[in-house]
Amino acid sequence: MPYPIDETHAESLTSWVESANSPTSDFPVQNLPYCVFRELRGGEPRIGVAIGDQILDLRRCANAGLLPAAADEAVDHHDLSRLMALSLSDRLELRHCLSNGLSDSYSPIAENRERLLLPQTSVEFLLPTHVGNYTDFYASIYHATNVGSMLRPDNPLLPNYKHIPIGYHGRASSVMVSGTPCRRPSGQLPPGEGETKPTFGPCKNLDYELEVGAFIGLGNALGETIPIAKADDHLFGLCLLNDWSARDMQRWEYQPLGPFLAKSFLTTISPFVVTLEALAPFRTAAFARTAGDPEPLDYLRDDGNARSGGIDLHLEVYLSSATMRNQGQEPLRLSRSNLTSLYWTIGQMVTHHASNGCNLQTGDLLGTGTVSGPERDARGCLLELTWDGEYGQPVPGSQRTAINLPTGEKRMFLLGGDQVALRGFCQRPGFRRIGFGACTGVVVDG
Ligand code: MN
């Protein structure tokens, strides 16, 4: 386990940034997630760390000589790519420096607080890094089983699922930061009842997928592999990820090569990257396979991964329609799940991805796949929650159910004006709760 639990995780640690000490803040001094921001009044993109409702400007910290030497060049950049490529010891040194600087009210960072801190309301957040490659997995066995039972009621889970982490290459160019509107895509829609030909038009079954994104830190050279015992060393941090999905387009196009245009129109990620260092107290065992399930093949098997390859990360999805927002209604929570529901650990995804010699690169983004749990309210997309509901056409006797909004509106899939917000947080007795901020997007028609 390369990521130590140390004094930076102490529950008693507080910050001189008062808002960070609020129990409801996602960003206490134990978290220290990195982000890229630009001041609303203009200027270049810069690297920051979220603390309470503020951003610590790391470029200004470096210019003032307040950071370790190895971090100086890494933070003097327009995105996190150089930071992601630092060695683990350099990353830990920076974390300790920031932890001291933000907790000790007499630190040089505290003494220069006027120049170094900005309110989060005064900045816009940008993508944390240029995403060169985006791969999406399918690692929740509950999601795979639910989706499989809609397509193949008698044979929901394909025989490869428990042996191989299923994934596909996604589209990197359309990965965007939280707040980007989701413009309803058009595409080929399958022939309807009594029709023989597909049509081309706006997607009618627009959906979100609750996922977690993992950024690769140090990559591997082409032809080299990443042993499972070393997989976590190659991870930099996690974010929230919404894999927007056009279900009707997907149903028509996905065989035999998998999703294509049903997914590539937009993927949204949260701006804050929570580091593996910060997540150390929340590591947990890998998924407990039920008796009779096959053991992973040797290259995906490791005691450390079995013991602490999982991450106890709580995830939530909220929906608010335009009418709800106009009426001042709170967003409706649609689901709650946990990353521990994944059948495969993120480390196993990394190792599997590189097992053929494919070179993972710094800043590559891996999506976990929809994080659904076993309970009904733990389903991480509308396809599962409404059981493939087609708005206005419930099939008698089927499990199809509409979602009732507090305004009396109903939803099977997303309509124009709907806002989807993903949230995530880790909590455990003896440690400070840390959060991921939000990953949001509003559906725009036309
Ligand atoms: Mn997905």
PDB file of N, CA and C in Angstrom, residues 291-341:
ATOM      1  N   ALA A 291     -19.477 -17.295  -3.129  1.00  0.00           N
ATOM      2  CA  ALA A 291     -18.970 -18.658  -3.274  1.00  0.00           C
ATOM      3  C   ALA A 291     -19.356 -19.189  -4.650  1.00  0.00           C
ATOM      4  N   GLY A 292     -18.417 -19.799  -5.297  1.00  0.00           N
ATOM      5  CA  GLY A 292     -18.687 -20.335  -6.630  1.00  0.00           C
ATOM      6  C   GLY A 292     -18.225 -19.404  -7.735  1.00  0.00           C
ATOM      7  N   ASP A 293     -18.001 -18.106  -7.419  1.00  0.00           N
ATOM      8  CA  ASP A 293     -17.444 -17.202  -8.427  1.00  0.00           C
ATOM      9  C   ASP A 293     -15.987 -17.580  -8.685  1.00  0.00           C
ATOM     10  N   PRO A 294     -15.521 -17.436  -9.924  1.00  0.00           N
ATOM     11  CA  PRO A 294     -14.111 -17.755 -10.194  1.00  0.00           C
ATOM     12  C   PRO A 294     -13.184 -16.747  -9.519  1.00  0.00           C
ATOM     13  N   GLU A 295     -12.009 -17.208  -9.108  1.00  0.00           N
ATOM     14  CA  GLU A 295     -10.974 -16.275  -8.658  1.00  0.00           C
ATOM     15  C   GLU A 295     -10.450 -15.539  -9.886  1.00  0.00           C
ATOM     16  N   PRO A 296      -9.988 -14.273  -9.711  1.00  0.00           N
ATOM     17  CA  PRO A 296      -9.376 -13.602 -10.863  1.00  0.00           C
ATOM     18  C   PRO A 296      -8.141 -14.371 -11.325  1.00  0.00           C
ATOM     19  N   LEU A 297      -7.838 -14.287 -12.610  1.00  0.00           N
ATOM     20  CA  LEU A 297      -6.597 -14.881 -13.111  1.00  0.00           C
ATOM     21  C   LEU A 297      -5.416 -14.245 -12.374  1.00  0.00           C
ATOM     22  N   ASP A 298      -4.280 -14.964 -12.381  1.00  0.00           N
ATOM     23  CA  ASP A 298      -3.132 -14.540 -11.565  1.00  0.00           C
ATOM     24  C   ASP A 298      -2.706 -13.098 -11.798  1.00  0.00           C
ATOM     25  N   TYR A 299      -2.742 -12.633 -13.066  1.00  0.00           N
ATOM     26  CA  TYR A 299      -2.238 -11.280 -13.334  1.00  0.00           C
ATOM     27  C   TYR A 299      -3.135 -10.197 -12.729  1.00  0.00           C
ATOM     28  N   LEU A 300      -4.347 -10.573 -12.303  1.00  0.00           N
ATOM     29  CA  LEU A 300      -5.276  -9.613 -11.688  1.00  0.00           C
ATOM     30  C   LEU A 300      -5.424  -9.856 -10.186  1.00  0.00           C
ATOM     31  N   ARG A 301      -4.531 -10.695  -9.653  1.00  0.00           N
ATOM     32  CA  ARG A 301      -4.698 -11.154  -8.281  1.00  0.00           C
ATOM     33  C   ARG A 301      -3.509 -10.743  -7.437  1.00  0.00           C
ATOM     34  N   ASP A 302      -3.794 -10.177  -6.261  1.00  0.00           N
ATOM     35  CA  ASP A 302      -2.735  -9.707  -5.390  1.00  0.00           C
ATOM     36  C   ASP A 302      -3.321  -9.525  -3.993  1.00  0.00           C
ATOM     37  N   ASP A 303      -2.559  -9.914  -2.972  1.00  0.00           N
ATOM     38  CA  ASP A 303      -3.063  -9.807  -1.598  1.00  0.00           C
ATOM     39  C   ASP A 303      -3.391  -8.371  -1.224  1.00  0.00           C
ATOM     40  N   GLY A 304      -2.483  -7.450  -1.607  1.00  0.00           N
ATOM     41  CA  GLY A 304      -2.713  -6.037  -1.285  1.00  0.00           C
ATOM     42  C   GLY A 304      -3.977  -5.518  -1.942  1.00  0.00           C
ATOM     43  N   ASN A 305      -4.194  -5.905  -3.192  1.00  0.00           N
ATOM     44  CA  ASN A 305      -5.399  -5.470  -3.901  1.00  0.00           C
ATOM     45  C   ASN A 305      -6.642  -6.053  -3.243  1.00  0.00           C
ATOM     46  N   ALA A 306      -6.572  -7.328  -2.841  1.00  0.00           N
ATOM     47  CA  ALA A 306      -7.729  -7.943  -2.188  1.00  0.00           C
ATOM     48  C   ALA A 306      -8.018  -7.265  -0.850  1.00  0.00           C
ATOM     49  N   ARG A 307      -6.953  -6.893  -0.141  1.00  0.00           N
ATOM     50  CA  ARG A 307      -7.093  -6.318   1.201  1.00  0.00           C
ATOM     51  C   ARG A 307      -7.559  -4.866   1.160  1.00  0.00           C
ATOM     52  N   SER A 308      -6.989  -4.057   0.245  1.00  0.00           N
ATOM     53  CA  SER A 308      -7.269  -2.615   0.291  1.00  0.00           C
ATOM     54  C   SER A 308      -7.411  -1.994  -1.105  1.00  0.00           C
ATOM     55  N   GLY A 309      -7.773  -2.805  -2.085  1.00  0.00           N
ATOM     56  CA  GLY A 309      -7.933  -2.264  -3.442  1.00  0.00           C
ATOM     57  C   GLY A 309      -9.227  -1.489  -3.628  1.00  0.00           C
ATOM     58  N   GLY A 310     -10.178  -1.663  -2.710  1.00  0.00           N
ATOM     59  CA  GLY A 310     -11.457  -0.957  -2.810  1.00  0.00           C
ATOM     60  C   GLY A 310     -11.378   0.434  -2.204  1.00  0.00           C
ATOM     61  N   ILE A 311     -12.376   1.253  -2.500  1.00  0.00           N
ATOM     62  CA  ILE A 311     -12.461   2.598  -1.924  1.00  0.00           C
ATOM     63  C   ILE A 311     -13.897   2.799  -1.453  1.00  0.00           C
ATOM     64  N   ASP A 312     -14.031   3.150  -0.165  1.00  0.00           N
ATOM     65  CA  ASP A 312     -15.360   3.351   0.417  1.00  0.00           C
ATOM     66  C   ASP A 312     -15.806   4.785   0.101  1.00  0.00           C
ATOM     67  N   LEU A 313     -16.366   4.946  -1.086  1.00  0.00           N
ATOM     68  CA  LEU A 313     -16.754   6.273  -1.586  1.00  0.00           C
ATOM     69  C   LEU A 313     -18.261   6.287  -1.830  1.00  0.00           C
ATOM     70  N   HIS A 314     -18.968   7.100  -1.063  1.00  0.00           N
ATOM     71  CA  HIS A 314     -20.423   7.227  -1.197  1.00  0.00           C
ATOM     72  C   HIS A 314     -20.747   8.126  -2.387  1.00  0.00           C
ATOM     73  N   LEU A 315     -21.730   7.730  -3.161  1.00  0.00           N
ATOM     74  CA  LEU A 315     -22.079   8.475  -4.375  1.00  0.00           C
ATOM     75  C   LEU A 315     -23.576   8.746  -4.403  1.00  0.00           C
ATOM     76  N   GLU A 316     -23.936   9.907  -4.934  1.00  0.00           N
ATOM     77  CA  GLU A 316     -25.348  10.304  -4.998  1.00  0.00           C
ATOM     78  C   GLU A 316     -25.631  10.991  -6.324  1.00  0.00           C
ATOM     79  N   VAL A 317     -26.878  10.861  -6.775  1.00  0.00           N
ATOM     80  CA  VAL A 317     -27.340  11.575  -7.970  1.00  0.00           C
ATOM     81  C   VAL A 317     -28.557  12.410  -7.597  1.00  0.00           C
ATOM     82  N   TYR A 318     -28.568  13.660  -8.030  1.00  0.00           N
ATOM     83  CA  TYR A 318     -29.695  14.562  -7.794  1.00  0.00           C
ATOM     84  C   TYR A 318     -30.223  15.054  -9.132  1.00  0.00           C
ATOM     85  N   LEU A 319     -31.550  15.236  -9.192  1.00  0.00           N
ATOM     86  CA  LEU A 319     -32.191  15.770 -10.399  1.00  0.00           C
ATOM     87  C   LEU A 319     -33.046  16.962 -10.014  1.00  0.00           C
ATOM     88  N   SER A 320     -32.968  18.026 -10.812  1.00  0.00           N
ATOM     89  CA  SER A 320     -33.950  19.104 -10.653  1.00  0.00           C
ATOM     90  C   SER A 320     -34.410  19.530 -12.035  1.00  0.00           C
ATOM     91  N   SER A 321     -35.728  19.594 -12.205  1.00  0.00           N
ATOM     92  CA  SER A 321     -36.278  20.074 -13.476  1.00  0.00           C
ATOM     93  C   SER A 321     -36.276  21.602 -13.449  1.00  0.00           C
ATOM     94  N   ALA A 322     -36.459  22.207 -14.617  1.00  0.00           N
ATOM     95  CA  ALA A 322     -36.522  23.673 -14.682  1.00  0.00           C
ATOM     96  C   ALA A 322     -37.668  24.176 -13.804  1.00  0.00           C
ATOM     97  N   THR A 323     -38.801  23.456 -13.811  1.00  0.00           N
ATOM     98  CA  THR A 323     -39.948  23.869 -12.991  1.00  0.00           C
ATOM     99  C   THR A 323     -39.603  23.801 -11.506  1.00  0.00           C
ATOM    100  N   MET A 324     -38.898  22.741 -11.103  1.00  0.00           N
ATOM    101  CA  MET A 324     -38.479  22.640  -9.694  1.00  0.00           C
ATOM    102  C   MET A 324     -37.608  23.825  -9.301  1.00  0.00           C
ATOM    103  N   ARG A 325     -36.691  24.185 -10.172  1.00  0.00           N
ATOM    104  CA  ARG A 325     -35.798  25.303  -9.839  1.00  0.00           C
ATOM    105  C   ARG A 325     -36.580  26.619  -9.796  1.00  0.00           C
ATOM    106  N   ASN A 326     -37.526  26.766 -10.740  1.00  0.00           N
ATOM    107  CA  ASN A 326     -38.340  27.988 -10.737  1.00  0.00           C
ATOM    108  C   ASN A 326     -39.182  28.099  -9.470  1.00  0.00           C
ATOM    109  N   GLN A 327     -39.618  26.955  -8.953  1.00  0.00           N
ATOM    110  CA  GLN A 327     -40.446  26.959  -7.741  1.00  0.00           C
ATOM    111  C   GLN A 327     -39.602  26.952  -6.468  1.00  0.00           C
ATOM    112  N   GLY A 328     -38.275  26.967  -6.628  1.00  0.00           N
ATOM    113  CA  GLY A 328     -37.403  26.969  -5.454  1.00  0.00           C
ATOM    114  C   GLY A 328     -37.341  25.631  -4.733  1.00  0.00           C
ATOM    115  N   GLN A 329     -37.686  24.547  -5.432  1.00  0.00           N
ATOM    116  CA  GLN A 329     -37.632  23.216  -4.820  1.00  0.00           C
ATOM    117  C   GLN A 329     -36.186  22.708  -4.761  1.00  0.00           C
ATOM    118  N   GLU A 330     -35.893  21.976  -3.705  1.00  0.00           N
ATOM    119  CA  GLU A 330     -34.582  21.324  -3.594  1.00  0.00           C
ATOM    120  C   GLU A 330     -34.474  20.218  -4.648  1.00  0.00           C
ATOM    121  N   PRO A 331     -33.282  19.962  -5.160  1.00  0.00           N
ATOM    122  CA  PRO A 331     -33.113  18.831  -6.087  1.00  0.00           C
ATOM    123  C   PRO A 331     -33.539  17.514  -5.429  1.00  0.00           C
ATOM    124  N   LEU A 332     -34.054  16.610  -6.234  1.00  0.00           N
ATOM    125  CA  LEU A 332     -34.515  15.313  -5.730  1.00  0.00           C
ATOM    126  C   LEU A 332     -33.379  14.300  -5.832  1.00  0.00           C
ATOM    127  N   ARG A 333     -33.099  13.615  -4.730  1.00  0.00           N
ATOM    128  CA  ARG A 333     -32.059  12.579  -4.804  1.00  0.00           C
ATOM    129  C   ARG A 333     -32.640  11.342  -5.480  1.00  0.00           C
ATOM    130  N   LEU A 334     -32.003  10.907  -6.560  1.00  0.00           N
ATOM    131  CA  LEU A 334     -32.503   9.760  -7.319  1.00  0.00           C
ATOM    132  C   LEU A 334     -31.888   8.455  -6.841  1.00  0.00           C
ATOM    133  N   SER A 335     -30.624   8.522  -6.398  1.00  0.00           N
ATOM    134  CA  SER A 335     -29.984   7.270  -5.983  1.00  0.00           C
ATOM    135  C   SER A 335     -28.816   7.531  -5.053  1.00  0.00           C
ATOM    136  N   ARG A 336     -28.464   6.490  -4.330  1.00  0.00           N
ATOM    137  CA  ARG A 336     -27.289   6.479  -3.451  1.00  0.00           C
ATOM    138  C   ARG A 336     -26.580   5.156  -3.661  1.00  0.00           C
ATOM    139  N   SER A 337     -25.289   5.193  -3.933  1.00  0.00           N
ATOM    140  CA  SER A 337     -24.556   3.933  -4.060  1.00  0.00           C
ATOM    141  C   SER A 337     -23.135   4.130  -3.536  1.00  0.00           C
ATOM    142  N   ASN A 338     -22.306   3.128  -3.698  1.00  0.00           N
ATOM    143  CA  ASN A 338     -20.953   3.193  -3.141  1.00  0.00           C
ATOM    144  C   ASN A 338     -19.997   2.470  -4.084  1.00  0.00           C
ATOM    145  N   LEU A 339     -18.796   3.033  -4.180  1.00  0.00           N
ATOM    146  CA  LEU A 339     -17.802   2.448  -5.078  1.00  0.00           C
ATOM    147  C   LEU A 339     -17.428   1.015  -4.679  1.00  0.00           C
ATOM    148  N   THR A 340     -17.724   0.638  -3.438  1.00  0.00           N
ATOM    149  CA  THR A 340     -17.431  -0.731  -3.010  1.00  0.00           C
ATOM    150  C   THR A 340     -18.306  -1.756  -3.742  1.00  0.00           C
ATOM    151  N   SER A 341     -19.317  -1.288  -4.498  1.00  0.00           N
ATOM    152  CA  SER A 341     -20.142  -2.219  -5.278  1.00  0.00           C
ATOM    153  C   SER A 341     -19.446  -2.698  -6.552  1.00  0.00           C
TER     154      SER A 341
END
